[in-house]
Short mmCIF file of C-alpha atoms in Angstrom, two decimals:
data_model
loop_
_atom_site.label_atom_id
_atom_site.label_comp_id
_atom_site.label_asym_id
_atom_site.label_seq_id
_atom_site.Cartn_x
_atom_site.Cartn_y
_atom_site.Cartn_z
CA MET A 7 0.00 0.00 0.00
CA ARG A 8 1.10 3.58 -0.67
CA ILE A 9 0.71 5.64 2.50
CA GLY A 10 0.70 9.45 2.46
CA VAL A 11 1.69 11.73 5.32
CA PRO A 12 0.83 15.39 4.67
CA LYS A 13 2.06 18.32 6.72
CA GLU A 14 -0.60 19.45 9.19
CA VAL A 15 -2.17 22.78 8.25
CA LYS A 16 -4.32 23.59 11.27
CA THR A 17 -3.20 26.74 13.09
CA HIS A 18 -0.08 26.08 15.17
CA GLU A 19 -0.27 22.32 14.61
CA TYR A 20 3.20 20.79 14.39
CA ARG A 21 2.49 17.12 15.04
CA VAL A 22 2.92 14.62 12.22
CA GLY A 23 1.09 11.39 11.38
CA LEU A 24 4.16 9.12 11.16
CA VAL A 25 7.65 9.47 12.63
CA PRO A 26 10.70 7.92 10.89
CA GLY A 27 10.61 4.86 13.16
CA SER A 28 7.03 4.14 12.06
CA VAL A 29 8.06 4.63 8.44
CA ARG A 30 10.79 2.00 8.83
CA GLU A 31 8.31 -0.46 10.32
CA LEU A 32 5.85 0.04 7.46
CA LEU A 33 8.65 -0.27 4.92
CA HIS A 34 9.63 -3.55 6.55
CA HIS A 35 6.09 -4.77 5.82
CA GLY A 36 6.50 -3.92 2.15
CA HIS A 37 4.64 -0.63 1.97
CA GLN A 38 5.61 2.69 0.37
CA ILE A 39 5.48 5.96 2.29
CA VAL A 40 5.39 9.45 0.85
CA VAL A 41 5.83 12.37 3.25
CA GLU A 42 5.21 16.01 2.44
CA LYS A 43 8.23 18.29 2.57
CA ASN A 44 8.85 19.75 6.04
CA ALA A 45 6.03 17.67 7.57
CA GLY A 46 8.12 17.00 10.69
CA ALA A 47 10.14 20.20 10.77
CA GLY A 48 8.13 21.66 13.64
CA ILE A 49 9.22 18.86 15.98
CA GLY A 50 12.82 18.57 14.85
CA ILE A 51 12.40 15.79 12.27
CA ASP A 52 14.12 16.70 8.99
CA ASP A 53 13.20 15.47 5.53
CA ALA A 54 16.57 13.70 5.52
CA ASP A 55 15.42 11.66 8.54
CA TYR A 56 12.46 10.40 6.55
CA VAL A 57 14.61 9.64 3.52
CA ARG A 58 17.00 7.61 5.69
CA ALA A 59 14.00 5.70 7.03
CA GLY A 60 12.97 4.83 3.46
CA ALA A 61 10.25 7.37 2.71
CA THR A 62 9.89 9.51 -0.41
CA VAL A 63 9.55 13.24 0.20
CA ALA A 64 6.92 15.04 -1.89
CA ALA A 65 6.99 18.73 -2.69
CA SER A 66 3.34 19.39 -1.87
CA ALA A 67 0.22 18.07 -0.19
CA VAL A 68 -1.40 17.74 -3.62
CA GLU A 69 1.28 15.21 -4.58
CA VAL A 70 0.81 13.30 -1.29
CA PHE A 71 -2.99 13.06 -1.58
CA ALA A 72 -2.92 12.25 -5.30
CA GLY A 73 -0.61 9.26 -4.95
CA ALA A 74 -1.68 7.71 -1.64
CA ASP A 75 -4.05 4.81 -1.00
CA MET A 76 -4.23 5.81 2.68
CA ILE A 77 -3.67 9.19 4.33
CA VAL A 78 -2.37 9.16 7.91
CA LYS A 79 -2.78 12.48 9.72
CA VAL A 80 -3.18 13.87 13.22
CA LYS A 81 -5.92 16.51 13.13
CA GLU A 82 -9.20 16.59 11.26
CA PRO A 83 -8.79 17.50 7.58
CA GLN A 84 -9.23 21.16 6.77
CA PRO A 85 -11.42 22.21 3.79
CA ALA A 86 -8.48 22.31 1.34
CA GLU A 87 -7.50 18.78 2.40
CA ILE A 88 -11.05 17.44 2.17
CA ALA A 89 -11.15 18.70 -1.40
CA MET A 90 -8.17 16.43 -2.23
CA LEU A 91 -9.73 13.25 -0.83
CA ARG A 92 -11.32 10.81 -3.27
CA THR A 93 -13.54 7.75 -3.45
CA GLY A 94 -11.72 4.59 -2.39
CA GLN A 95 -9.06 6.45 -0.40
CA VAL A 96 -8.67 5.73 3.32
CA LEU A 97 -8.26 8.56 5.84
CA PHE A 98 -6.97 7.63 9.29
CA THR A 99 -6.85 10.53 11.76
CA TYR A 100 -8.74 12.34 14.53
CA LEU A 101 -12.10 13.51 13.19
CA HIS A 102 -14.43 14.58 16.05
CA LEU A 103 -17.34 14.73 13.62
CA ALA A 104 -20.22 15.02 16.10
CA ALA A 105 -19.38 18.69 16.73
CA ASP A 106 -18.51 19.55 13.12
CA LYS A 107 -21.29 19.22 10.56
CA GLY A 108 -19.34 21.12 7.90
CA GLN A 109 -16.41 18.71 8.00
CA THR A 110 -18.78 15.75 8.04
CA GLU A 111 -20.62 16.94 4.96
CA GLY A 112 -17.29 17.49 3.18
CA LEU A 113 -16.13 13.96 3.98
CA LEU A 114 -19.46 12.55 2.82
CA ARG A 115 -19.05 14.31 -0.52
CA SER A 116 -15.48 13.04 -0.89
CA GLY A 117 -16.52 9.38 -0.95
CA ALA A 118 -13.46 8.48 1.14
CA THR A 119 -13.37 5.83 3.86
CA CYS A 120 -12.74 7.77 7.08
CA ILE A 121 -11.55 6.01 10.24
CA ALA A 122 -11.38 8.10 13.42
CA TYR A 123 -8.73 7.61 16.05
CA GLU A 124 -11.09 8.73 18.80
CA THR A 125 -13.68 5.97 18.32
CA VAL A 126 -11.32 2.98 18.02
CA THR A 127 -11.76 0.92 21.20
CA ASP A 128 -9.97 -1.88 23.04
CA ALA A 129 -10.98 -5.04 24.90
CA ARG A 130 -11.48 -3.09 28.14
CA GLY A 131 -13.76 -0.51 26.54
CA GLY A 132 -10.99 2.07 26.49
CA LEU A 133 -10.00 4.41 23.68
CA PRO A 134 -6.38 3.50 22.94
CA LEU A 135 -5.78 6.13 20.25
CA LEU A 136 -7.36 8.92 22.24
CA ALA A 137 -5.69 8.01 25.54
CA PRO A 138 -2.18 9.32 24.74
CA MET A 139 -3.51 12.74 23.77
CA SER A 140 -5.94 12.72 26.70
CA GLU A 141 -2.96 12.16 28.98
CA VAL A 142 -1.16 15.11 27.41
CA ALA A 143 -4.24 17.36 27.46
CA GLY A 144 -5.00 16.46 31.08
CA ARG A 145 -1.51 17.34 32.22
CA MET A 146 -1.42 20.48 30.09
CA SER A 147 -4.79 21.68 31.42
CA VAL A 148 -3.31 22.33 34.86
CA GLN A 149 -0.20 23.94 33.40
CA VAL A 150 -2.19 26.37 31.23
CA GLY A 151 -4.80 26.87 33.95
CA ALA A 152 -2.15 27.93 36.44
CA HIS A 153 -0.73 30.36 33.88
CA CYS A 154 -4.17 31.82 33.13
CA LEU A 155 -4.75 32.44 36.86
CA GLU A 156 -1.87 34.93 36.80
CA LYS A 157 -3.05 38.52 36.95
CA GLU A 158 -1.32 39.53 33.72
CA GLN A 159 -3.26 36.81 31.88
CA GLY A 160 -6.60 38.11 33.14
CA GLY A 161 -6.79 35.77 36.11
CA LYS A 162 -7.43 36.58 39.75
CA GLY A 163 -3.73 36.45 40.64
CA VAL A 164 -3.74 33.15 42.52
CA LEU A 165 -0.82 30.72 42.87
CA LEU A 166 -2.18 27.22 42.35
CA GLY A 167 -0.39 25.65 45.30
CA GLY A 168 -0.49 28.65 47.61
CA VAL A 169 2.36 29.20 50.08
CA PRO A 170 2.68 28.54 53.83
CA GLY A 171 -0.02 30.58 55.55
CA VAL A 172 -2.02 31.16 52.36
CA LYS A 173 -4.56 28.62 51.13
CA ALA A 174 -4.06 26.79 47.84
CA ALA A 175 -6.29 27.29 44.82
CA LYS A 176 -9.41 25.16 44.47
CA VAL A 177 -9.33 23.03 41.31
CA VAL A 178 -12.48 21.22 40.16
CA ILE A 179 -12.21 18.56 37.46
CA ILE A 180 -15.41 17.39 35.78
CA GLY A 181 -14.78 13.87 34.51
CA GLY A 182 -12.54 11.22 36.03
CA GLY A 183 -11.39 9.48 32.86
CA VAL A 184 -7.90 9.54 31.36
CA SER A 185 -7.62 13.30 30.94
CA GLY A 186 -9.32 14.05 34.26
CA THR A 187 -7.07 11.64 36.15
CA ASN A 188 -3.95 13.16 34.62
CA ALA A 189 -5.20 16.64 35.42
CA ALA A 190 -5.81 15.60 39.04
CA ARG A 191 -2.34 14.11 39.29
CA MET A 192 -0.71 17.32 38.08
CA ALA A 193 -2.89 19.61 40.21
CA MET A 194 -2.18 17.59 43.35
CA GLY A 195 1.51 17.65 42.49
CA MET A 196 1.31 21.44 42.51
CA GLU A 197 -0.38 21.21 45.94
CA ALA A 198 -3.76 22.58 44.90
CA TYR A 199 -7.02 21.54 46.60
CA VAL A 200 -8.45 19.13 44.02
CA THR A 201 -11.95 17.71 43.55
CA VAL A 202 -12.98 15.29 40.79
CA ILE A 203 -16.64 14.93 39.83
CA ASP A 204 -17.77 11.85 37.91
CA LYS A 205 -21.02 9.94 37.31
CA SER A 206 -19.38 6.54 37.86
CA LEU A 207 -19.13 5.43 41.47
CA HIS A 208 -16.76 2.68 40.38
CA ARG A 209 -14.44 5.25 38.82
CA LEU A 210 -14.58 7.43 41.92
CA TYR A 211 -13.69 4.37 44.00
CA GLU A 212 -10.69 3.68 41.76
CA LEU A 213 -9.53 7.29 42.10
CA ASP A 214 -9.90 7.11 45.86
CA LEU A 215 -7.75 3.97 45.96
CA GLN A 216 -5.16 5.55 43.65
CA PHE A 217 -4.78 8.93 45.36
CA GLY A 218 -6.22 8.48 48.84
CA SER A 219 -7.17 11.42 51.03
CA GLN A 220 -5.16 13.84 48.89
CA LEU A 221 -7.97 13.82 46.32
CA HIS A 222 -11.60 14.73 46.97
CA THR A 223 -14.30 13.02 44.91
CA LEU A 224 -17.98 13.78 44.33
CA PHE A 225 -20.76 12.01 42.47
CA SER A 226 -21.98 13.99 39.47
CA THR A 227 -25.27 15.77 40.08
CA VAL A 228 -26.46 19.20 38.98
CA GLU A 229 -26.23 20.41 42.58
CA ASN A 230 -22.71 19.10 43.17
CA ILE A 231 -21.44 20.55 39.89
CA GLU A 232 -23.04 23.92 40.63
CA ASN A 233 -21.74 24.14 44.20
CA GLU A 234 -18.19 23.18 43.23
CA VAL A 235 -17.93 25.26 40.07
CA ILE A 236 -19.00 28.56 41.61
CA GLU A 237 -16.42 28.19 44.39
CA ALA A 238 -13.55 27.06 42.15
CA ASP A 239 -10.51 29.01 41.04
CA LEU A 240 -9.87 26.63 38.14
CA VAL A 241 -12.45 24.33 36.51
CA ILE A 242 -11.29 21.70 34.04
CA GLY A 243 -13.84 20.08 31.74
CA ALA A 244 -12.69 16.53 31.01
CA VAL A 245 -15.97 14.94 29.92
CA LEU A 246 -16.06 12.41 27.09
CA VAL A 247 -18.87 10.53 25.37
CA PRO A 248 -17.08 8.45 22.69
CA GLY A 249 -17.86 9.77 19.23
CA ALA A 250 -20.67 12.02 20.46
CA ALA A 251 -20.94 15.69 21.32
CA ALA A 252 -19.96 16.55 24.88
CA PRO A 253 -22.88 17.28 27.23
CA LYS A 254 -23.19 20.87 28.46
CA LEU A 255 -22.76 20.27 32.18
CA VAL A 256 -21.92 23.83 33.22
CA SER A 257 -24.50 26.47 32.35
CA ARG A 258 -23.86 30.12 31.62
CA ASP A 259 -25.54 30.97 34.89
CA MET A 260 -23.01 28.86 36.81
CA VAL A 261 -20.14 30.57 34.98
CA ARG A 262 -21.67 33.97 35.75
CA ARG A 263 -21.66 33.09 39.45
CA MET A 264 -17.97 32.16 39.48
CA LYS A 265 -15.54 34.65 40.99
CA PRO A 266 -14.12 37.19 38.52
CA GLY A 267 -10.74 36.09 37.21
CA SER A 268 -11.44 32.38 37.70
CA VAL A 269 -10.37 30.09 34.87
CA ILE A 270 -12.06 27.43 32.75
CA VAL A 271 -10.08 24.94 30.67
CA ASP A 272 -12.33 22.91 28.36
CA ILE A 273 -10.51 19.77 27.25
CA ALA A 274 -13.78 18.56 25.69
CA ILE A 275 -13.87 21.43 23.19
CA ASP A 276 -13.00 19.06 20.30
CA GLN A 277 -16.40 17.50 20.89
CA GLY A 278 -18.19 20.81 21.31
CA GLY A 279 -17.20 21.55 24.92
CA CYS A 280 -18.94 20.87 28.21
CA PHE A 281 -19.40 24.52 29.25
CA GLU A 282 -22.23 26.57 27.79
CA THR A 283 -19.83 29.49 27.39
CA SER A 284 -17.15 27.53 25.52
CA ARG A 285 -16.17 28.29 21.96
CA PRO A 286 -13.14 26.93 20.04
CA THR A 287 -9.86 28.85 20.19
CA THR A 288 -6.37 28.35 18.75
CA HIS A 289 -2.84 28.40 20.07
CA ALA A 290 -2.44 31.78 18.34
CA SER A 291 -5.25 33.25 20.47
CA PRO A 292 -5.95 30.67 23.18
CA THR A 293 -8.12 32.56 25.68
CA TYR A 294 -11.07 34.89 25.96
CA VAL A 295 -13.10 36.30 28.84
CA ASP A 296 -16.81 35.60 29.15
CA GLU A 297 -18.91 36.41 32.23
CA GLY A 298 -15.70 37.64 33.89
CA VAL A 299 -14.09 34.18 33.62
CA VAL A 300 -10.99 33.36 31.57
CA HIS A 301 -11.69 30.53 29.09
CA TYR A 302 -8.98 28.36 27.51
CA CYS A 303 -10.63 26.30 24.76
CA VAL A 304 -7.88 25.34 22.31
CA THR A 305 -9.08 22.52 20.07
CA ASN A 306 -5.66 20.92 19.65
CA MET A 307 -4.11 21.35 23.09
CA PRO A 308 -1.48 18.59 22.70
CA GLY A 309 -0.14 20.46 19.66
CA ALA A 310 1.59 22.85 22.06
CA VAL A 311 3.94 20.02 23.07
CA ALA A 312 4.05 18.60 19.59
CA ARG A 313 7.16 16.43 19.82
CA THR A 314 6.05 14.59 22.95
CA SER A 315 2.54 14.24 21.54
CA THR A 316 3.67 12.93 18.16
CA PHE A 317 5.80 10.13 19.54
CA ALA A 318 3.15 9.18 22.12
CA LEU A 319 0.48 9.06 19.41
CA ASN A 320 2.65 7.02 17.01
CA ASN A 321 3.22 4.39 19.70
CA ALA A 322 -0.53 3.87 19.82
CA THR A 323 -1.49 4.23 16.15
CA LEU A 324 1.26 2.18 14.49
CA PRO A 325 -0.28 -1.29 15.09
CA PHE A 326 -3.55 -0.11 13.55
CA VAL A 327 -1.82 1.57 10.59
CA LEU A 328 0.02 -1.71 9.98
CA ALA A 329 -3.23 -3.69 10.10
CA LEU A 330 -4.96 -1.36 7.64
CA ALA A 331 -1.98 -1.38 5.29
CA ASP A 332 -1.28 -5.13 5.49
CA LYS A 333 -4.88 -6.31 5.13
CA GLY A 334 -6.71 -3.43 3.48
CA TRP A 335 -9.32 -1.49 5.43
CA ARG A 336 -12.21 -3.92 4.88
CA LYS A 337 -10.39 -7.07 6.00
CA ALA A 338 -8.74 -5.20 8.88
CA LEU A 339 -12.14 -4.06 10.14
CA GLN A 340 -13.69 -7.47 9.69
CA ASP A 341 -10.89 -9.09 11.70
CA ASP A 342 -10.82 -6.51 14.52
CA VAL A 343 -14.07 -5.42 16.14
CA TYR A 344 -12.23 -2.70 18.05
CA LEU A 345 -10.73 -1.09 14.95
CA ARG A 346 -14.13 -1.54 13.26
CA ARG A 347 -15.62 0.98 15.68
CA GLY A 348 -13.30 3.60 14.23
CA LEU A 349 -15.17 3.70 10.92
CA ASN A 350 -17.16 6.94 10.84
CA VAL A 351 -17.74 7.62 7.14
CA HIS A 352 -17.73 5.38 4.08
CA GLY A 353 -19.00 5.79 0.54
CA GLY A 354 -20.86 9.02 1.22
CA ALA A 355 -22.63 7.79 4.37
CA ILE A 356 -22.13 8.06 8.12
CA THR A 357 -21.41 4.69 9.71
CA PHE A 358 -21.07 5.69 13.38
CA GLU A 359 -24.39 5.96 15.22
CA ALA A 360 -23.50 8.73 17.70
CA VAL A 361 -22.32 11.01 14.89
CA ALA A 362 -25.46 10.41 12.83
CA THR A 363 -27.67 11.02 15.87
CA ASP A 364 -25.95 14.22 16.97
CA LEU A 365 -25.92 15.71 13.46
CA GLY A 366 -29.38 14.48 12.48
CA LEU A 367 -28.06 12.67 9.41
CA PRO A 368 -28.84 9.18 8.03
CA LEU A 369 -26.89 6.17 9.29
CA ASN A 370 -25.49 3.29 7.24
CA PRO A 371 -24.43 0.81 9.96
CA ILE A 372 -20.88 -0.53 9.85
CA GLU A 373 -22.20 -4.12 9.75
CA ARG A 374 -24.10 -3.35 6.55
CA VAL A 375 -21.01 -1.76 4.98
CA LEU A 376 -18.87 -4.80 5.73
CA ALA A 377 -21.59 -7.24 4.63
CA ALA A 378 -21.68 -5.53 1.24
CA ALA A 379 -18.13 -6.67 0.44
#
């Protein structure tokens, strides 16, 4: 198979779909890899590194898309990239379609087979291709939240961990999954007062066993969310419904009742965000103030630490890229029920139920697609 790796074009996105080590592994399996010029330059990977690994370097994205059977990316395709996709081509990347009707409609028109990292599952019900970036985003959320609390950034001028004689900041994390757990770990490490809210008692029990009395946990109810949010210095939204739009758990009224200069970091913004006041931002202009509260809602948070993120993501995606390349997408999905759940769009139709439901568009179930082989 001929695999194409274009340079990411989203604002301040420096990650890359395949690193040279992954290229070597694919080459060992008999595949060809074409990488766009300077695709890895933002994380210190030169074109010469790809050439040494066995890849061909193309002068433009047009050349990459035109010659590839499968495109491996990081972020959702932008309009110019969607226009280069074609029927029969496989796209393997993050998509987050439930919050993006425009992108979805573009992919439907393209006729391409689109497999989303964020809906591939594993035997434990986890999301193995989302987990590495959730870990990064969770850890980053505390880092950027602490920075936004500084007075010069519009915050209330609070040090997250306090100092002897002065109380620490109150951090509230909504969602105790991968990103929420990593956020809690970082916030506790900075000696903040940390509370995690989750709807799963089992998950809260696991967090209690993991962190003990250093972490405070609460069951997710409207009352508990409201009480904690309005008293918080930093609120981190780490809610995830696989493949679906994030629920709006924090209303504008709750945000309005927060103390001026408090900070919201919405990790769930890729899926529409879990705060009513959230709207997507970029690394070029990451924050805005609404209802007196600083909002950080960057849609590609891990892109800020692009080198770490790229290698972490490649560790997770490579086995699936190999399966798709070795077997072809149809056989790979038939053989692996977990990879099968990554199929979101095929042949001009949505194949993932949550996306179809959230966007109000027709569904062609994955089972029907595979049965039509």
